[in-house]
């Protein structure tokens, strides 16, 4: 590498580290904008890892964390860096090594999951705070505030009682479904960073393997076995009053229901695409399906049928 290339590399690394700081600060201080930057602030670290290697991405993350800690609360910054910083490094490494998209997404998901569990453990050991208990308390408090608001609007006590039961059930389900929530949240964070980073890297002229078109997605048949295991665990857990089996079954069902819904939605995209409908109309139809519980159940069933019989070949 010539001196000119070294200088350009250092300048680019400094700019991407600065961009990481710029994305971290709104995440901490601006609630509305922070919702958008929360999941994408590691993208510059990923880009740096692809263009300049693992060492550069690690140094950028550490530098960005130190600078942001000076401008904000170090504990908040540390939590964000532990949670998603390692994802940026992992994706950068996977992209640079030209790993297949599925392997990259899997690695990213496991990285976020491990980082989240590490953050939970550190919070418990250092501060003596149980994140699960705090999360349940926060949900319960939100439910109480909502009930008081509706009571002020003059809603009858009978309806308020039903709403209170619903909120209590939500708090309990939060505990039951924590494993599925953590896994799906890790997948979501990884997918967002994967998509945004890949888009930017392609603009910069990098060749990054991407996922196949959504309409062509195919899922293995053994997913149906996993789905049936979830149902079996729920039935047996309910019948024998075995809470652990019930909780495991509920988590399996949540995860596999989402996968089956994706399989069904992929079929919908395929069928609508055959009629050459505008992309915007297909996306609108997908949004309506996702927001309507009845349509979503139908699409989930369609996913089961497609996995079993491969509707695209009929």
GROMACS .gro file of C-alpha atoms in nm:
model
  314
    1UNK     CA    1   0.000   0.000   0.000
    2UNK     CA    2   0.143   0.338  -0.104
    3UNK     CA    3   0.161   0.637   0.131
    4UNK     CA    4  -0.125   0.801  -0.057
    5UNK     CA    5  -0.344   0.492  -0.013
    6UNK     CA    6  -0.256   0.473   0.357
    7UNK     CA    7  -0.354   0.837   0.403
    8UNK     CA    8  -0.682   0.787   0.219
    9UNK     CA    9  -0.753   0.477   0.427
   10UNK     CA   10  -0.693   0.667   0.752
   11UNK     CA   11  -0.913   0.955   0.639
   12UNK     CA   12  -1.195   0.719   0.543
   13UNK     CA   13  -1.165   0.533   0.874
   14UNK     CA   14  -1.179   0.861   1.067
   15UNK     CA   15  -1.484   0.977   0.872
   16UNK     CA   16  -1.670   0.650   0.930
   17UNK     CA   17  -1.584   0.656   1.301
   18UNK     CA   18  -1.716   1.014   1.317
   19UNK     CA   19  -2.032   0.906   1.135
   20UNK     CA   20  -2.080   0.634   1.396
   21UNK     CA   21  -2.069   0.902   1.668
   22UNK     CA   22  -2.317   1.115   1.470
   23UNK     CA   23  -2.559   0.821   1.455
   24UNK     CA   24  -2.508   0.727   1.821
   25UNK     CA   25  -2.589   1.071   1.964
   26UNK     CA   26  -2.947   1.098   1.827
   27UNK     CA   27  -3.006   0.742   1.944
   28UNK     CA   28  -2.940   0.864   2.298
   29UNK     CA   29  -3.083   1.218   2.294
   30UNK     CA   30  -3.359   1.232   2.029
   31UNK     CA   31  -3.639   0.978   2.092
   32UNK     CA   32  -3.810   1.007   1.752
   33UNK     CA   33  -3.498   1.018   1.536
   34UNK     CA   34  -3.329   0.778   1.777
   35UNK     CA   35  -3.584   0.512   1.689
   36UNK     CA   36  -3.448   0.520   1.333
   37UNK     CA   37  -3.078   0.543   1.422
   38UNK     CA   38  -3.096   0.282   1.700
   39UNK     CA   39  -3.066  -0.012   1.462
   40UNK     CA   40  -2.841   0.140   1.192
   41UNK     CA   41  -2.564   0.314   1.386
   42UNK     CA   42  -2.331   0.008   1.347
   43UNK     CA   43  -2.349   0.035   0.965
   44UNK     CA   44  -2.036   0.258   0.931
   45UNK     CA   45  -1.843   0.001   1.136
   46UNK     CA   46  -1.955  -0.269   0.892
   47UNK     CA   47  -1.855  -0.060   0.590
   48UNK     CA   48  -1.515   0.007   0.746
   49UNK     CA   49  -1.465  -0.363   0.816
   50UNK     CA   50  -1.535  -0.454   0.454
   51UNK     CA   51  -1.307  -0.189   0.307
   52UNK     CA   52  -1.022  -0.194   0.557
   53UNK     CA   53  -1.043  -0.513   0.762
   54UNK     CA   54  -1.138  -0.640   1.106
   55UNK     CA   55  -0.880  -0.438   1.298
   56UNK     CA   56  -1.006  -0.109   1.154
   57UNK     CA   57  -1.368  -0.185   1.244
   58UNK     CA   58  -1.275  -0.275   1.603
   59UNK     CA   59  -1.069   0.043   1.643
   60UNK     CA   60  -1.353   0.251   1.496
   61UNK     CA   61  -1.603   0.103   1.740
   62UNK     CA   62  -1.376   0.169   2.039
   63UNK     CA   63  -1.298   0.523   1.920
   64UNK     CA   64  -1.665   0.604   1.858
   65UNK     CA   65  -1.758   0.466   2.201
   66UNK     CA   66  -1.493   0.676   2.378
   67UNK     CA   67  -1.588   0.998   2.198
   68UNK     CA   68  -1.961   0.945   2.253
   69UNK     CA   69  -1.899   0.864   2.621
   70UNK     CA   70  -1.743   1.208   2.663
   71UNK     CA   71  -2.053   1.370   2.513
   72UNK     CA   72  -2.307   1.146   2.686
   73UNK     CA   73  -2.352   0.902   2.973
   74UNK     CA   74  -2.085   0.628   2.952
   75UNK     CA   75  -2.321   0.356   3.077
   76UNK     CA   76  -2.575   0.431   2.805
   77UNK     CA   77  -2.306   0.432   2.539
   78UNK     CA   78  -2.155   0.112   2.677
   79UNK     CA   79  -2.492  -0.062   2.664
   80UNK     CA   80  -2.548   0.038   2.301
   81UNK     CA   81  -2.197  -0.066   2.199
   82UNK     CA   82  -2.224  -0.404   2.369
   83UNK     CA   83  -2.569  -0.464   2.222
   84UNK     CA   84  -2.509  -0.380   1.854
   85UNK     CA   85  -2.146  -0.276   1.814
   86UNK     CA   86  -2.025  -0.633   1.776
   87UNK     CA   87  -2.291  -0.685   1.508
   88UNK     CA   88  -2.126  -0.417   1.294
   89UNK     CA   89  -1.790  -0.590   1.332
   90UNK     CA   90  -1.935  -0.936   1.258
   91UNK     CA   91  -2.120  -0.825   0.944
   92UNK     CA   92  -1.812  -0.643   0.817
   93UNK     CA   93  -1.607  -0.960   0.857
   94UNK     CA   94  -1.872  -1.178   0.689
   95UNK     CA   95  -1.911  -0.940   0.395
   96UNK     CA   96  -1.535  -0.912   0.350
   97UNK     CA   97  -1.499  -1.291   0.348
   98UNK     CA   98  -1.783  -1.321   0.091
   99UNK     CA   99  -1.989  -1.551   0.310
  100UNK     CA  100  -2.332  -1.660   0.175
  101UNK     CA  101  -2.618  -1.430   0.287
  102UNK     CA  102  -2.785  -1.698   0.502
  103UNK     CA  103  -2.458  -1.766   0.686
  104UNK     CA  104  -2.397  -1.393   0.731
  105UNK     CA  105  -2.747  -1.335   0.870
  106UNK     CA  106  -2.714  -1.636   1.099
  107UNK     CA  107  -2.378  -1.514   1.231
  108UNK     CA  108  -2.519  -1.166   1.286
  109UNK     CA  109  -2.823  -1.301   1.467
  110UNK     CA  110  -2.611  -1.514   1.700
  111UNK     CA  111  -2.384  -1.214   1.763
  112UNK     CA  112  -2.674  -0.990   1.865
  113UNK     CA  113  -2.826  -1.266   2.076
  114UNK     CA  114  -2.496  -1.327   2.258
  115UNK     CA  115  -2.443  -0.952   2.304
  116UNK     CA  116  -2.793  -0.912   2.448
  117UNK     CA  117  -2.742  -1.196   2.694
  118UNK     CA  118  -2.403  -1.049   2.792
  119UNK     CA  119  -2.568  -0.712   2.851
  120UNK     CA  120  -2.837  -0.877   3.065
  121UNK     CA  121  -2.571  -1.058   3.267
  122UNK     CA  122  -2.359  -0.746   3.322
  123UNK     CA  123  -2.667  -0.548   3.427
  124UNK     CA  124  -2.755  -0.816   3.680
  125UNK     CA  125  -2.401  -0.862   3.817
  126UNK     CA  126  -2.287  -0.498   3.827
  127UNK     CA  127  -2.608  -0.315   3.917
  128UNK     CA  128  -2.810  -0.595   4.075
  129UNK     CA  129  -3.097  -0.518   3.838
  130UNK     CA  130  -3.290  -0.799   3.670
  131UNK     CA  131  -3.382  -0.675   3.318
  132UNK     CA  132  -3.673  -0.921   3.299
  133UNK     CA  133  -3.825  -0.793   3.623
  134UNK     CA  134  -3.768  -0.432   3.516
  135UNK     CA  135  -3.932  -0.500   3.180
  136UNK     CA  136  -4.237  -0.652   3.346
  137UNK     CA  137  -4.258  -0.358   3.588
  138UNK     CA  138  -4.238  -0.112   3.297
  139UNK     CA  139  -4.516  -0.291   3.111
  140UNK     CA  140  -4.732  -0.300   3.424
  141UNK     CA  141  -4.675   0.072   3.482
  142UNK     CA  142  -4.764   0.151   3.121
  143UNK     CA  143  -5.084  -0.052   3.157
  144UNK     CA  144  -5.179   0.133   3.476
  145UNK     CA  145  -5.123   0.470   3.310
  146UNK     CA  146  -5.332   0.365   3.010
  147UNK     CA  147  -5.617   0.251   3.237
  148UNK     CA  148  -5.612   0.583   3.423
  149UNK     CA  149  -5.625   0.767   3.093
  150UNK     CA  150  -5.925   0.565   2.973
  151UNK     CA  151  -6.093   0.604   3.311
  152UNK     CA  152  -6.059   0.980   3.271
  153UNK     CA  153  -6.239   0.951   2.937
  154UNK     CA  154  -6.537   0.798   3.116
  155UNK     CA  155  -6.509   0.442   2.986
  156UNK     CA  156  -6.733   0.204   3.189
  157UNK     CA  157  -6.567   0.002   3.467
  158UNK     CA  158  -6.670  -0.326   3.302
  159UNK     CA  159  -6.464  -0.247   2.993
  160UNK     CA  160  -6.178  -0.119   3.210
  161UNK     CA  161  -6.174  -0.451   3.395
  162UNK     CA  162  -6.141  -0.637   3.065
  163UNK     CA  163  -5.857  -0.404   2.962
  164UNK     CA  164  -5.686  -0.457   3.297
  165UNK     CA  165  -5.701  -0.834   3.251
  166UNK     CA  166  -5.554  -0.790   2.903
  167UNK     CA  167  -5.262  -0.581   3.033
  168UNK     CA  168  -5.193  -0.833   3.310
  169UNK     CA  169  -5.188  -1.111   3.052
  170UNK     CA  170  -4.943  -0.907   2.841
  171UNK     CA  171  -4.709  -0.870   3.139
  172UNK     CA  172  -4.719  -1.245   3.200
  173UNK     CA  173  -4.671  -1.324   2.831
  174UNK     CA  174  -4.366  -1.097   2.827
  175UNK     CA  175  -4.199  -1.338   3.068
  176UNK     CA  176  -4.316  -1.648   2.881
  177UNK     CA  177  -4.213  -1.525   2.537
  178UNK     CA  178  -3.883  -1.360   2.626
  179UNK     CA  179  -3.669  -1.623   2.440
  180UNK     CA  180  -3.871  -1.583   2.118
  181UNK     CA  181  -3.869  -1.204   2.157
  182UNK     CA  182  -3.490  -1.198   2.196
  183UNK     CA  183  -3.438  -1.424   1.895
  184UNK     CA  184  -3.678  -1.237   1.667
  185UNK     CA  185  -3.537  -0.902   1.782
  186UNK     CA  186  -3.186  -1.024   1.701
  187UNK     CA  187  -3.298  -1.135   1.355
  188UNK     CA  188  -3.467  -0.798   1.294
  189UNK     CA  189  -3.162  -0.594   1.402
  190UNK     CA  190  -2.933  -0.810   1.187
  191UNK     CA  191  -3.157  -0.790   0.881
  192UNK     CA  192  -3.185  -0.409   0.902
  193UNK     CA  193  -2.808  -0.365   0.932
  194UNK     CA  194  -2.745  -0.627   0.662
  195UNK     CA  195  -2.979  -0.452   0.416
  196UNK     CA  196  -2.861  -0.095   0.481
  197UNK     CA  197  -2.490  -0.185   0.485
  198UNK     CA  198  -2.521  -0.389   0.166
  199UNK     CA  199  -2.701  -0.101  -0.010
  200UNK     CA  200  -2.425   0.145   0.089
  201UNK     CA  201  -2.145  -0.097  -0.002
  202UNK     CA  202  -2.293  -0.154  -0.347
  203UNK     CA  203  -2.301   0.224  -0.399
  204UNK     CA  204  -1.930   0.226  -0.307
  205UNK     CA  205  -1.859  -0.038  -0.570
  206UNK     CA  206  -1.822  -0.337  -0.337
  207UNK     CA  207  -1.951  -0.678  -0.445
  208UNK     CA  208  -2.166  -0.805  -0.157
  209UNK     CA  209  -2.380  -1.122  -0.192
  210UNK     CA  210  -2.749  -1.050  -0.133
  211UNK     CA  211  -3.062  -1.249  -0.061
  212UNK     CA  212  -3.263  -1.390  -0.353
  213UNK     CA  213  -3.587  -1.209  -0.448
  214UNK     CA  214  -3.851  -1.252  -0.178
  215UNK     CA  215  -4.096  -1.410  -0.424
  216UNK     CA  216  -3.855  -1.701  -0.476
  217UNK     CA  217  -3.794  -1.785  -0.110
  218UNK     CA  218  -3.838  -2.156  -0.033
  219UNK     CA  219  -3.836  -2.310   0.315
  220UNK     CA  220  -3.741  -2.672   0.403
  221UNK     CA  221  -4.016  -2.919   0.489
  222UNK     CA  222  -3.867  -3.003   0.828
  223UNK     CA  223  -3.995  -2.664   0.947
  224UNK     CA  224  -4.339  -2.825   0.963
  225UNK     CA  225  -4.204  -3.079   1.212
  226UNK     CA  226  -4.081  -2.796   1.434
  227UNK     CA  227  -4.421  -2.627   1.410
  228UNK     CA  228  -4.597  -2.950   1.512
  229UNK     CA  229  -4.357  -2.994   1.804
  230UNK     CA  230  -4.456  -2.648   1.927
  231UNK     CA  231  -4.826  -2.737   1.910
  232UNK     CA  232  -4.761  -3.068   2.087
  233UNK     CA  233  -4.572  -2.897   2.370
  234UNK     CA  234  -4.855  -2.646   2.420
  235UNK     CA  235  -5.123  -2.918   2.424
  236UNK     CA  236  -4.929  -3.144   2.663
  237UNK     CA  237  -4.827  -2.850   2.882
  238UNK     CA  238  -5.187  -2.733   2.912
  239UNK     CA  239  -5.325  -3.082   2.973
  240UNK     CA  240  -5.076  -3.176   3.246
  241UNK     CA  241  -5.030  -2.826   3.386
  242UNK     CA  242  -4.658  -2.834   3.301
  243UNK     CA  243  -4.555  -2.468   3.274
  244UNK     CA  244  -4.209  -2.530   3.130
  245UNK     CA  245  -4.343  -2.736   2.840
  246UNK     CA  246  -4.611  -2.473   2.782
  247UNK     CA  247  -4.358  -2.189   2.773
  248UNK     CA  248  -4.127  -2.380   2.536
  249UNK     CA  249  -4.421  -2.462   2.309
  250UNK     CA  250  -4.543  -2.101   2.303
  251UNK     CA  251  -4.198  -1.974   2.206
  252UNK     CA  252  -4.164  -2.237   1.933
  253UNK     CA  253  -4.507  -2.144   1.798
  254UNK     CA  254  -4.432  -1.772   1.789
  255UNK     CA  255  -4.109  -1.829   1.595
  256UNK     CA  256  -4.252  -2.082   1.350
  257UNK     CA  257  -4.572  -1.883   1.296
  258UNK     CA  258  -4.358  -1.594   1.177
  259UNK     CA  259  -4.157  -1.821   0.944
  260UNK     CA  260  -4.475  -1.975   0.802
  261UNK     CA  261  -4.627  -1.630   0.752
  262UNK     CA  262  -4.313  -1.527   0.560
  263UNK     CA  263  -4.344  -1.841   0.347
  264UNK     CA  264  -4.706  -1.759   0.268
  265UNK     CA  265  -4.628  -1.395   0.198
  266UNK     CA  266  -4.356  -1.507  -0.042
  267UNK     CA  267  -4.617  -1.709  -0.233
  268UNK     CA  268  -4.844  -1.402  -0.246
  269UNK     CA  269  -4.555  -1.198  -0.392
  270UNK     CA  270  -4.491  -1.472  -0.646
  271UNK     CA  271  -4.856  -1.493  -0.755
  272UNK     CA  272  -4.903  -1.115  -0.776
  273UNK     CA  273  -4.573  -1.084  -0.963
  274UNK     CA  274  -4.698  -1.325  -1.230
  275UNK     CA  275  -4.966  -1.068  -1.317
  276UNK     CA  276  -4.696  -0.799  -1.344
  277UNK     CA  277  -4.861  -0.580  -1.084
  278UNK     CA  278  -4.669  -0.266  -0.981
  279UNK     CA  279  -4.422  -0.321  -0.698
  280UNK     CA  280  -4.593  -0.049  -0.491
  281UNK     CA  281  -4.925  -0.234  -0.515
  282UNK     CA  282  -4.765  -0.562  -0.406
  283UNK     CA  283  -4.607  -0.390  -0.105
  284UNK     CA  284  -4.943  -0.230  -0.020
  285UNK     CA  285  -5.114  -0.569  -0.036
  286UNK     CA  286  -4.846  -0.715   0.192
  287UNK     CA  287  -4.900  -0.435   0.443
  288UNK     CA  288  -5.276  -0.498   0.448
  289UNK     CA  289  -5.217  -0.870   0.503
  290UNK     CA  290  -4.973  -0.811   0.790
  291UNK     CA  291  -5.205  -0.565   0.966
  292UNK     CA  292  -5.517  -0.782   0.933
  293UNK     CA  293  -5.517  -1.082   1.174
  294UNK     CA  294  -5.757  -1.285   0.957
  295UNK     CA  295  -5.553  -1.234   0.639
  296UNK     CA  296  -5.235  -1.310   0.833
  297UNK     CA  297  -5.378  -1.642   0.952
  298UNK     CA  298  -5.477  -1.730   0.595
  299UNK     CA  299  -5.129  -1.644   0.469
  300UNK     CA  300  -4.974  -1.855   0.747
  301UNK     CA  301  -5.187  -2.150   0.633
  302UNK     CA  302  -5.078  -2.076   0.275
  303UNK     CA  303  -4.718  -2.098   0.396
  304UNK     CA  304  -4.783  -2.442   0.546
  305UNK     CA  305  -4.934  -2.564   0.219
  306UNK     CA  306  -4.646  -2.419   0.015
  307UNK     CA  307  -4.379  -2.581   0.232
  308UNK     CA  308  -4.560  -2.915   0.208
  309UNK     CA  309  -4.642  -2.912  -0.166
  310UNK     CA  310  -4.440  -2.628  -0.328
  311UNK     CA  311  -4.729  -2.436  -0.485
  312UNK     CA  312  -4.503  -2.269  -0.741
  313UNK     CA  313  -4.460  -2.603  -0.923
  314UNK     CA  314  -4.828  -2.699  -0.933
   0.00000   0.00000   0.00000
